[in-house]
Coordinates of C-alpha atoms in Angstrom, one line a residue:
Chain T
M1 CA -97.8 -19.8 57.3
L2 CA -95.2 -16.9 56.9
Y3 CA -96.4 -13.3 56.7
I4 CA -94.1 -11.2 54.5
K5 CA -94.3 -7.4 54.4
C6 CA -94.0 -6.5 50.8
P7 CA -92.3 -3.0 50.8
H8 CA -95.0 -2.2 48.1
C9 CA -98.1 -3.7 49.3
G10 CA -97.9 -4.2 53.0
M11 CA -98.3 -7.5 55.2
R12 CA -99.3 -10.4 53.0
P13 CA -99.4 -14.3 53.5
Q14 CA -96.5 -16.4 52.0
I15 CA -98.9 -18.0 49.4
E16 CA -98.8 -14.6 47.4
F17 CA -95.0 -15.0 46.9
S18 CA -92.7 -17.3 45.2
Y19 CA -89.0 -17.7 46.4
G20 CA -86.0 -16.8 44.5
G21 CA -83.0 -17.9 46.6
D22 CA -79.9 -16.2 48.3
A23 CA -80.0 -12.5 47.6
S24 CA -76.3 -12.1 48.4
V25 CA -75.2 -13.9 45.4
K26 CA -74.0 -11.4 42.7
R27 CA -73.5 -12.0 39.1
P28 CA -70.0 -11.1 37.9
E29 CA -69.7 -8.0 36.2
L30 CA -70.2 -8.2 32.4
N31 CA -67.2 -8.2 30.1
K32 CA -64.8 -8.9 33.0
E33 CA -62.2 -11.7 32.9
I34 CA -63.1 -14.0 35.8
S35 CA -61.9 -17.4 36.9
D36 CA -63.8 -20.6 36.7
Q37 CA -64.0 -20.5 40.6
E38 CA -65.7 -17.2 40.7
W39 CA -68.2 -18.4 37.9
D40 CA -68.8 -21.6 40.1
N41 CA -69.3 -19.4 43.1
F42 CA -72.0 -17.5 41.3
V43 CA -73.9 -20.3 39.7
Y44 CA -73.5 -23.3 42.3
N45 CA -71.8 -22.5 45.5
R46 CA -73.9 -21.3 48.4
K47 CA -73.3 -20.5 52.0
S48 CA -76.9 -21.7 52.9
L49 CA -76.5 -19.9 56.3
R50 CA -78.4 -21.2 59.3
G51 CA -79.6 -18.0 61.0
K52 CA -80.0 -14.5 59.3
H53 CA -80.4 -15.1 55.6
L54 CA -81.0 -12.4 53.0
E55 CA -83.1 -13.7 50.2
L56 CA -85.1 -12.8 47.1
W57 CA -88.9 -13.4 47.0
Q58 CA -91.3 -12.3 44.3
H59 CA -94.8 -10.9 45.1
I60 CA -96.0 -13.0 42.3
S61 CA -99.7 -12.9 43.2
G62 CA -99.7 -9.3 44.3
C63 CA -97.5 -6.4 42.8
R64 CA -95.2 -8.9 41.0
Q65 CA -92.1 -6.9 42.2
W66 CA -88.9 -8.8 43.5
I67 CA -88.1 -8.0 47.0
K68 CA -85.4 -8.9 49.5
V69 CA -86.3 -10.4 52.7
E70 CA -84.0 -10.9 55.6
R71 CA -85.3 -14.1 57.5
D72 CA -84.0 -16.6 60.0
T73 CA -83.6 -19.9 58.4
A74 CA -84.0 -21.8 61.8
T75 CA -86.9 -19.9 63.4
H76 CA -88.5 -18.3 60.3
E77 CA -88.6 -14.9 62.0
I78 CA -88.7 -12.1 59.4
F79 CA -86.6 -9.2 60.5
K80 CA -86.8 -6.7 57.6
T81 CA -87.8 -6.5 54.0
F82 CA -86.4 -4.3 51.3
K83 CA -87.2 -3.2 47.7
A84 CA -85.1 -5.1 45.2
D85 CA -82.8 -2.3 44.4
E86 CA -82.1 -1.3 48.1
E87 CA -78.7 -1.9 49.3
V88 CA -78.6 -3.9 52.4
A89 CA -75.8 -3.2 54.9
Chain M
M1 CA -73.3 -60.6 70.2
Q2 CA -76.4 -62.5 70.7
K3 CA -77.9 -63.5 67.4
Y4 CA -81.5 -62.7 66.8
S5 CA -83.3 -65.7 66.0
I6 CA -86.3 -67.7 66.7
F7 CA -84.6 -69.8 69.3
N8 CA -83.1 -66.9 71.0
L9 CA -86.5 -65.4 71.0
V10 CA -88.0 -68.4 72.7
K11 CA -85.1 -68.7 75.2
N12 CA -85.5 -65.1 76.3
A13 CA -89.2 -65.5 76.7
F14 CA -88.5 -67.5 79.8
S15 CA -86.8 -64.7 81.3
N16 CA -89.4 -62.2 80.2
H17 CA -87.1 -60.6 77.8
Q18 CA -85.0 -59.1 80.5
N19 CA -81.7 -60.5 79.6
W20 CA -81.1 -59.4 76.1
D21 CA -77.7 -57.7 75.3
L22 CA -77.8 -54.1 74.7
A23 CA -77.9 -53.6 70.9
W24 CA -75.1 -51.1 71.1
K25 CA -72.9 -49.6 73.8
D26 CA -72.5 -45.9 74.9
P27 CA -68.8 -45.6 74.9
E28 CA -66.7 -42.6 76.1
P29 CA -64.8 -41.1 73.0
K30 CA -61.2 -42.3 72.8
E31 CA -58.3 -40.1 72.3
E32 CA -57.7 -41.3 68.6
Y33 CA -59.2 -43.1 65.9
D34 CA -58.3 -44.1 62.3
V35 CA -61.5 -43.0 60.9
V36 CA -64.1 -40.6 62.5
I37 CA -67.4 -40.4 60.8
I38 CA -69.4 -37.3 61.7
G39 CA -73.3 -38.1 61.6
G40 CA -75.0 -41.1 63.1
G41 CA -77.6 -41.3 60.6
G42 CA -78.3 -44.3 58.0
H43 CA -75.4 -43.1 55.8
G44 CA -72.9 -42.7 58.6
L45 CA -73.8 -45.9 60.4
A46 CA -73.7 -47.8 57.1
T47 CA -70.2 -46.4 56.2
A48 CA -68.7 -47.3 59.6
Y49 CA -70.3 -50.7 59.1
Y50 CA -68.8 -51.3 55.6
L51 CA -65.5 -49.9 56.7
A52 CA -65.4 -52.6 59.4
K53 CA -66.7 -55.4 57.3
E54 CA -65.3 -54.8 53.8
H55 CA -61.9 -53.0 54.7
N56 CA -61.2 -54.3 58.2
I57 CA -61.0 -50.9 59.6
T58 CA -62.5 -51.0 63.1
K59 CA -60.9 -48.2 64.9
V60 CA -63.8 -46.1 64.0
A61 CA -66.0 -43.8 65.8
I62 CA -69.4 -42.3 64.7
I63 CA -69.8 -38.8 66.2
E64 CA -73.7 -37.9 66.6
K65 CA -74.9 -34.6 67.8
G66 CA -78.2 -36.1 68.7
W67 CA -79.2 -39.6 68.8
I68 CA -78.7 -42.2 66.2
G69 CA -81.6 -42.5 63.7
G70 CA -83.0 -39.1 65.0
G71 CA -82.5 -37.4 61.7
N72 CA -83.6 -38.0 58.2
V73 CA -83.2 -41.8 58.6
G74 CA -86.2 -41.8 60.9
R75 CA -88.2 -39.1 59.1
N76 CA -88.3 -40.4 55.4
T77 CA -91.1 -42.0 53.7
T78 CA -89.1 -45.3 53.5
I79 CA -89.2 -45.6 49.8
I80 CA -86.5 -47.7 47.9
R81 CA -86.0 -47.6 44.2
S82 CA -83.5 -47.4 41.5
N83 CA -85.8 -46.0 38.6
Y84 CA -83.3 -43.6 37.3
M85 CA -82.4 -42.8 33.8
H86 CA -78.9 -41.6 34.0
D87 CA -76.1 -44.2 34.2
E88 CA -74.5 -42.8 37.2
N89 CA -77.7 -42.8 39.2
G90 CA -79.0 -46.1 37.8
L91 CA -76.0 -48.2 38.3
F92 CA -75.4 -46.8 41.9
S93 CA -79.0 -47.3 43.0
E94 CA -79.1 -50.8 41.4
F95 CA -76.0 -51.9 43.3
G96 CA -77.8 -50.5 46.4
M97 CA -80.9 -52.5 45.5
N98 CA -78.8 -55.7 45.6
L99 CA -77.6 -54.7 49.2
W100 CA -81.2 -54.1 50.3
R101 CA -82.4 -57.5 49.1
K102 CA -80.0 -59.3 51.6
M103 CA -79.8 -56.6 54.2
S104 CA -81.9 -58.4 56.8
Q105 CA -79.9 -61.6 56.6
D106 CA -76.6 -59.5 56.4
L107 CA -77.4 -57.4 59.4
N108 CA -79.2 -60.3 61.3
Y109 CA -81.9 -57.5 61.7
N110 CA -85.4 -57.6 60.2
V111 CA -85.5 -54.4 58.1
M112 CA -88.8 -55.4 56.6
F113 CA -87.7 -54.9 53.1
S114 CA -90.8 -55.1 50.9
P115 CA -90.4 -55.1 47.2
R116 CA -93.9 -53.9 46.5
G117 CA -93.2 -52.0 43.4
I118 CA -93.4 -48.4 42.6
I119 CA -95.6 -46.7 39.9
N120 CA -94.9 -43.3 38.6
L121 CA -98.3 -42.1 37.0
A122 CA -98.3 -40.4 33.7
H123 CA -101.0 -37.9 32.7
S124 CA -100.2 -37.1 29.2
D125 CA -99.0 -38.7 26.1
A126 CA -95.7 -36.7 26.3
Q127 CA -95.2 -38.1 29.8
M128 CA -95.9 -41.7 28.6
N129 CA -93.1 -41.0 26.0
A130 CA -90.7 -39.8 28.6
Y131 CA -91.4 -42.7 30.9
A132 CA -90.9 -45.1 27.9
R133 CA -87.5 -43.5 27.4
R134 CA -86.5 -43.7 31.0
G135 CA -87.9 -47.4 31.3
N136 CA -85.7 -48.2 28.5
S137 CA -82.8 -46.6 29.9
M138 CA -83.3 -48.4 33.2
R139 CA -83.4 -51.8 31.3
L140 CA -80.1 -51.1 29.4
N141 CA -78.7 -50.8 33.0
G142 CA -80.4 -54.1 34.1
I143 CA -83.1 -52.6 36.2
D144 CA -86.5 -53.9 35.8
A145 CA -89.0 -51.4 34.4
V146 CA -92.6 -51.9 32.9
L147 CA -94.5 -49.4 31.1
L148 CA -98.2 -49.7 32.1
N149 CA -101.2 -48.5 30.2
R150 CA -104.3 -46.9 31.9
E151 CA -106.2 -50.4 32.2
Q152 CA -103.0 -52.0 33.8
V153 CA -102.6 -49.1 36.4
K154 CA -106.4 -49.6 37.1
E155 CA -105.9 -53.2 38.0
I156 CA -103.2 -52.3 40.6
I157 CA -104.6 -49.2 42.0
P158 CA -108.4 -49.2 41.4
M159 CA -108.9 -46.7 44.1
A160 CA -107.2 -44.0 42.1
D161 CA -109.4 -41.5 40.3
F162 CA -110.0 -43.1 36.8
S163 CA -113.3 -41.1 36.2
E164 CA -113.9 -39.1 33.2
N165 CA -113.2 -35.2 33.2
V166 CA -110.7 -35.2 35.8
R167 CA -107.9 -32.4 35.5
F168 CA -105.1 -34.9 35.2
P169 CA -106.4 -38.1 33.7
I170 CA -104.1 -41.2 34.2
F171 CA -102.7 -42.3 30.9
G172 CA -100.5 -45.0 32.4
G173 CA -97.5 -45.3 34.4
L174 CA -93.9 -46.5 34.7
M175 CA -93.5 -49.4 37.1
Q176 CA -90.5 -50.8 38.9
P177 CA -91.7 -54.0 40.2
S178 CA -88.7 -54.6 42.4
A179 CA -88.7 -51.3 44.2
G180 CA -90.4 -51.0 47.6
T181 CA -90.1 -49.9 51.1
A182 CA -88.3 -50.9 54.3
R183 CA -88.6 -50.2 58.0
H184 CA -86.3 -47.1 58.2
D185 CA -85.5 -47.3 61.9
A186 CA -84.5 -50.9 61.6
V187 CA -82.2 -49.9 59.0
A188 CA -80.3 -47.5 61.4
W189 CA -80.5 -49.8 64.3
G190 CA -79.3 -53.0 62.2
Y191 CA -76.2 -51.0 61.1
A192 CA -75.6 -49.7 64.5
R193 CA -75.7 -52.9 66.2
Q194 CA -73.4 -54.8 63.7
A195 CA -70.9 -51.7 63.5
D196 CA -70.9 -51.7 67.4
D197 CA -70.2 -55.5 67.4
M198 CA -67.2 -55.0 65.1
G199 CA -65.6 -52.5 67.3
V200 CA -67.1 -49.1 66.0
D201 CA -67.6 -46.6 68.8
I202 CA -71.1 -44.9 68.5
I203 CA -70.8 -41.6 70.4
Q204 CA -74.0 -39.7 70.8
N205 CA -74.9 -36.4 72.2
C206 CA -71.5 -35.2 70.9
E207 CA -71.5 -32.1 68.8
V208 CA -68.6 -31.3 66.4
I209 CA -67.5 -27.8 67.0
G210 CA -64.4 -27.5 65.0
F211 CA -61.6 -29.3 62.9
D212 CA -58.0 -29.5 63.4
V213 CA -56.6 -29.0 60.0
S214 CA -52.9 -28.2 59.3
A215 CA -50.8 -28.0 56.1
G216 CA -53.7 -29.2 53.9
K217 CA -54.3 -32.2 56.1
I218 CA -56.9 -33.3 58.7
N219 CA -55.5 -34.2 62.1
G220 CA -58.7 -34.5 64.2
I221 CA -62.0 -32.9 65.4
R222 CA -62.9 -30.7 68.3
T223 CA -66.2 -31.8 69.9
S224 CA -68.3 -30.8 72.9
R225 CA -66.9 -33.8 74.6
G226 CA -63.2 -33.2 73.9
N227 CA -60.8 -33.3 71.0
I228 CA -60.4 -36.4 69.0
K229 CA -57.5 -37.3 67.0
A230 CA -58.2 -38.9 63.5
K231 CA -56.3 -39.9 60.4
K232 CA -59.2 -39.6 58.3
V233 CA -62.6 -37.8 58.9
G234 CA -65.8 -38.4 56.8
L235 CA -68.8 -36.0 56.7
C236 CA -72.3 -37.7 56.7
V237 CA -74.5 -35.0 58.0
A238 CA -77.1 -34.2 55.2
G239 CA -78.9 -31.0 56.1
S240 CA -76.2 -29.8 58.4
T241 CA -73.4 -30.1 55.9
N242 CA -73.2 -26.4 55.2
I243 CA -72.7 -25.7 58.9
L244 CA -69.7 -28.0 59.2
A245 CA -68.4 -26.8 55.7
E246 CA -68.4 -23.1 57.1
K247 CA -66.1 -24.4 59.8
L248 CA -63.7 -25.7 57.1
N249 CA -63.9 -22.6 55.1
M250 CA -65.6 -24.6 52.3
T251 CA -68.5 -23.3 50.3
L252 CA -70.4 -26.1 48.7
P253 CA -72.9 -26.5 45.8
I254 CA -75.6 -27.4 48.5
E255 CA -78.6 -25.8 50.0
T256 CA -80.6 -26.8 53.0
H257 CA -84.2 -27.0 52.6
L258 CA -87.1 -28.6 54.5
L259 CA -89.1 -31.5 53.3
Q260 CA -92.3 -32.7 55.1
A261 CA -93.9 -36.0 55.4
C262 CA -97.2 -37.2 57.0
V263 CA -99.1 -40.3 57.9
S264 CA -102.9 -40.8 58.1
E265 CA -104.7 -42.7 60.7
P266 CA -104.3 -46.3 60.2
V267 CA -106.6 -48.0 57.8
K268 CA -107.3 -51.6 56.4
P269 CA -104.9 -52.6 53.6
V270 CA -106.0 -50.6 50.3
L271 CA -102.6 -49.9 48.7
D272 CA -100.0 -52.6 48.1
S273 CA -97.5 -50.4 46.0
V274 CA -95.7 -47.1 46.0
V275 CA -97.5 -44.6 43.8
T276 CA -96.4 -41.1 42.8
F277 CA -98.5 -38.4 41.2
G278 CA -97.1 -37.4 37.8
A279 CA -98.7 -33.9 37.5
G280 CA -97.1 -32.5 40.6
H281 CA -95.1 -33.9 43.4
F282 CA -96.8 -36.5 45.7
Y283 CA -96.0 -40.0 46.8
I284 CA -97.8 -42.4 48.8
S285 CA -97.5 -45.9 50.2
Q286 CA -99.2 -47.8 53.1
S287 CA -97.3 -48.9 56.1
D288 CA -97.7 -52.2 57.7
K289 CA -99.6 -50.6 60.6
G290 CA -102.1 -49.3 57.9
E291 CA -101.0 -45.7 57.9
M292 CA -101.0 -43.9 54.6
V293 CA -97.4 -42.5 54.3
M294 CA -97.4 -39.5 52.2
G295 CA -95.0 -36.7 51.0
G296 CA -94.2 -34.2 48.2
D297 CA -92.7 -30.9 47.8
L298 CA -90.1 -29.0 49.7
D299 CA -91.5 -26.2 51.8
G300 CA -89.8 -23.9 49.2
Y301 CA -87.3 -21.8 51.0
N302 CA -84.0 -22.3 52.9
S303 CA -84.7 -23.8 56.2
Y304 CA -83.0 -25.6 59.2
A305 CA -86.2 -25.8 61.0
Q306 CA -87.0 -29.5 61.0
R307 CA -90.6 -28.7 61.1
G308 CA -93.0 -27.6 58.3
N309 CA -95.4 -25.0 57.1
L310 CA -99.1 -25.6 56.4
P311 CA -99.4 -24.1 52.9
T312 CA -97.1 -26.8 51.6
L313 CA -98.8 -29.5 53.2
Q314 CA -102.1 -28.4 51.9
H315 CA -100.8 -28.2 48.4
V316 CA -99.2 -31.6 48.5
L317 CA -102.4 -33.3 50.0
T318 CA -104.5 -31.7 47.2
E319 CA -102.5 -33.4 44.9
G320 CA -103.0 -36.6 46.7
I321 CA -106.9 -36.1 47.0
A322 CA -106.9 -35.5 43.0
M323 CA -105.2 -38.8 42.6
M324 CA -107.0 -40.9 45.2
P325 CA -110.2 -39.2 46.3
F326 CA -110.6 -41.5 49.2
L327 CA -107.8 -39.9 51.2
S328 CA -110.1 -36.8 51.8
K329 CA -112.0 -39.0 54.3
L330 CA -108.8 -39.9 56.3
K331 CA -107.8 -38.2 59.4
M332 CA -104.2 -36.9 59.7
L333 CA -102.3 -38.6 62.3
R334 CA -98.8 -37.0 62.2
T335 CA -96.8 -34.6 60.2
W336 CA -93.2 -33.8 60.5
G337 CA -90.2 -32.5 58.7
G338 CA -86.5 -33.1 57.9
I339 CA -83.8 -30.9 56.5
M340 CA -82.4 -31.8 53.1
D341 CA -79.1 -31.3 51.6
M342 CA -80.3 -30.1 48.1
S343 CA -77.4 -30.2 45.6
M344 CA -77.4 -28.0 42.6
D345 CA -77.9 -30.8 40.1
G346 CA -80.1 -32.9 42.3
S347 CA -77.5 -35.7 42.6
P348 CA -75.3 -36.7 45.6
I349 CA -71.6 -36.0 46.2
I350 CA -69.3 -38.8 47.5
D351 CA -65.8 -37.6 47.2
K352 CA -62.6 -36.7 48.5
T353 CA -61.9 -33.0 49.3
H354 CA -59.0 -30.6 48.9
I355 CA -58.1 -31.4 52.5
D356 CA -56.1 -34.6 52.8
G357 CA -58.1 -37.2 54.9
L358 CA -61.4 -35.2 54.8
Y359 CA -64.2 -37.1 52.8
L360 CA -67.6 -35.7 51.7
N361 CA -70.9 -37.6 51.5
C362 CA -73.7 -35.3 51.0
G363 CA -76.2 -33.6 48.5
W364 CA -78.8 -36.5 48.8
C365 CA -81.7 -34.1 48.3
Y366 CA -84.8 -36.2 49.3
G367 CA -83.4 -39.5 47.9
G368 CA -81.2 -40.5 50.7
F369 CA -82.9 -43.3 52.4
K370 CA -82.8 -45.7 49.5
A371 CA -79.2 -44.9 49.1
T372 CA -78.1 -45.8 52.6
P373 CA -76.5 -49.1 51.8
A374 CA -74.9 -48.1 48.4
S375 CA -73.8 -44.7 49.9
G376 CA -72.2 -46.4 52.9
W377 CA -70.5 -49.0 50.8
T378 CA -68.9 -46.6 48.4
F379 CA -68.3 -44.1 51.0
A380 CA -66.4 -46.7 53.1
H381 CA -64.4 -47.7 49.8
T382 CA -63.4 -44.0 49.2
I383 CA -62.3 -43.5 52.7
A384 CA -60.3 -46.8 53.1
Q385 CA -58.7 -46.7 49.7
D386 CA -58.4 -42.9 49.7
R387 CA -59.8 -43.0 46.0
V388 CA -63.3 -43.2 44.6
H389 CA -65.0 -46.3 43.6
E390 CA -66.3 -46.4 39.9
L391 CA -69.9 -46.6 41.3
N392 CA -69.5 -43.0 42.9
A393 CA -66.9 -41.6 40.4
G394 CA -69.7 -39.5 38.9
Y395 CA -70.6 -38.1 42.2
S396 CA -67.6 -35.9 42.3
L397 CA -67.5 -32.5 43.8
N398 CA -65.7 -31.0 41.0
R399 CA -68.3 -32.0 38.4
F400 CA -69.9 -28.5 39.0
N401 CA -66.6 -27.1 37.9
T402 CA -66.1 -29.3 34.8
G403 CA -69.7 -29.3 33.7
H404 CA -70.3 -33.2 34.3
L405 CA -73.6 -32.5 36.0
I406 CA -76.0 -35.3 36.6
D407 CA -79.4 -33.5 36.4
E408 CA -81.8 -36.4 36.3
K409 CA -84.9 -33.9 36.3
G410 CA -83.3 -31.2 34.3
L411 CA -84.1 -28.6 36.7
G412 CA -80.9 -26.7 37.0
T413 CA -79.7 -25.0 40.1
K414 CA -83.1 -23.9 41.7
T415 CA -82.9 -26.4 44.4
W416 CA -86.1 -25.1 46.1
I417 CA -88.2 -26.1 43.1
S418 CA -86.8 -29.6 42.7

């Protein structure tokens, strides 16, 4: 079982959360001309890193907030968690 | 190569089976090959075998970081089927079914192919309608499909929960009678033995650390055991695809996720078909040793761990017990995990790439084992002829750009929920 520290609620078991995928993916700006390739990169293409991975989780059985989690995809170590609107360096 | 036969078995019995030939050699990598296949799993071994057999290309090496058959080909739940609705998937898989049917003879290796049938259970009228539609699509593609009602299902799997007032009553199911199982290790070993015999070098404990690409063309690979020149390179590395893609500056519509499987303690024969639960994600069959072989959902977040987490296992087995309550009495014998190359539409990619001489075989999600022969056959064709075969034309990499997705389950790009 993973334990995820929700920035709003504190340490909670993984089963309270649902996963939301790679948090580094950014939707292209609205009303901006973009290439098909840029759209593909947003919708389909993923780096799927082995190692440190920034990802979205939703505290679905808790405060229902979306959060960002920095986790190692090989060891499952969780380094840090962030609020959804926090910029991650 | 010594043929495996009853006569050779008897003959070797006189020498206490001490004089059998090695099934495959352990060669040092040569300086150059016509084709290098990265990944010594089922798909890589099958590709090398069909390159030699169908295309007479034998200056081939398989480069494997670990040992052959140590990845997903030895970690799956051994199910073989072609019960797909979409033409691309149905025709491809049914071509594979024909290769499965003659595989033991073809490889002179008993892969214990057992066409015991698969039943997908339905738990509502709507699901029965959906299965009728899928069954009809299958039959149009020449694949056997039978829609079973509740009573017919009960005759085949009386141990399932047919009591009143259950949360997910069994309305019926869709059966593919010709589907089944095979001994997965034997598939890897059988392909390896034949490929080796035809001149393929199987190089284990050899990690690929880089690629030699110049002017848009592949010239070779760099490995932990030295540089190897190659005219053509094929990637067959399943869950490790993204790691190699990164070395090639490619970003693919693939995410790596973890899938668990487990077996119970062995019990007397109780289940003679493969059964899937229709109100969640759970599948079960019984091995020849008597173990109940079970699997279900992905762990649900990107993972390269090759080992699972308990909440998912508990969730999956809860579904199993809802379907077949007797499972709650069994002890768990083993659980394990494998890393899956989950594609964004749930269908695989077997294609050329923008780099000349580099070919891609990935995106098998968790349907890779049954595809082993068809994947190897079509990938070998794609590499040898430098063009895709009509069977894998739909499995192109640029379908994500053109919109010709093959989304069998209609789940979209959320790989972790598929």
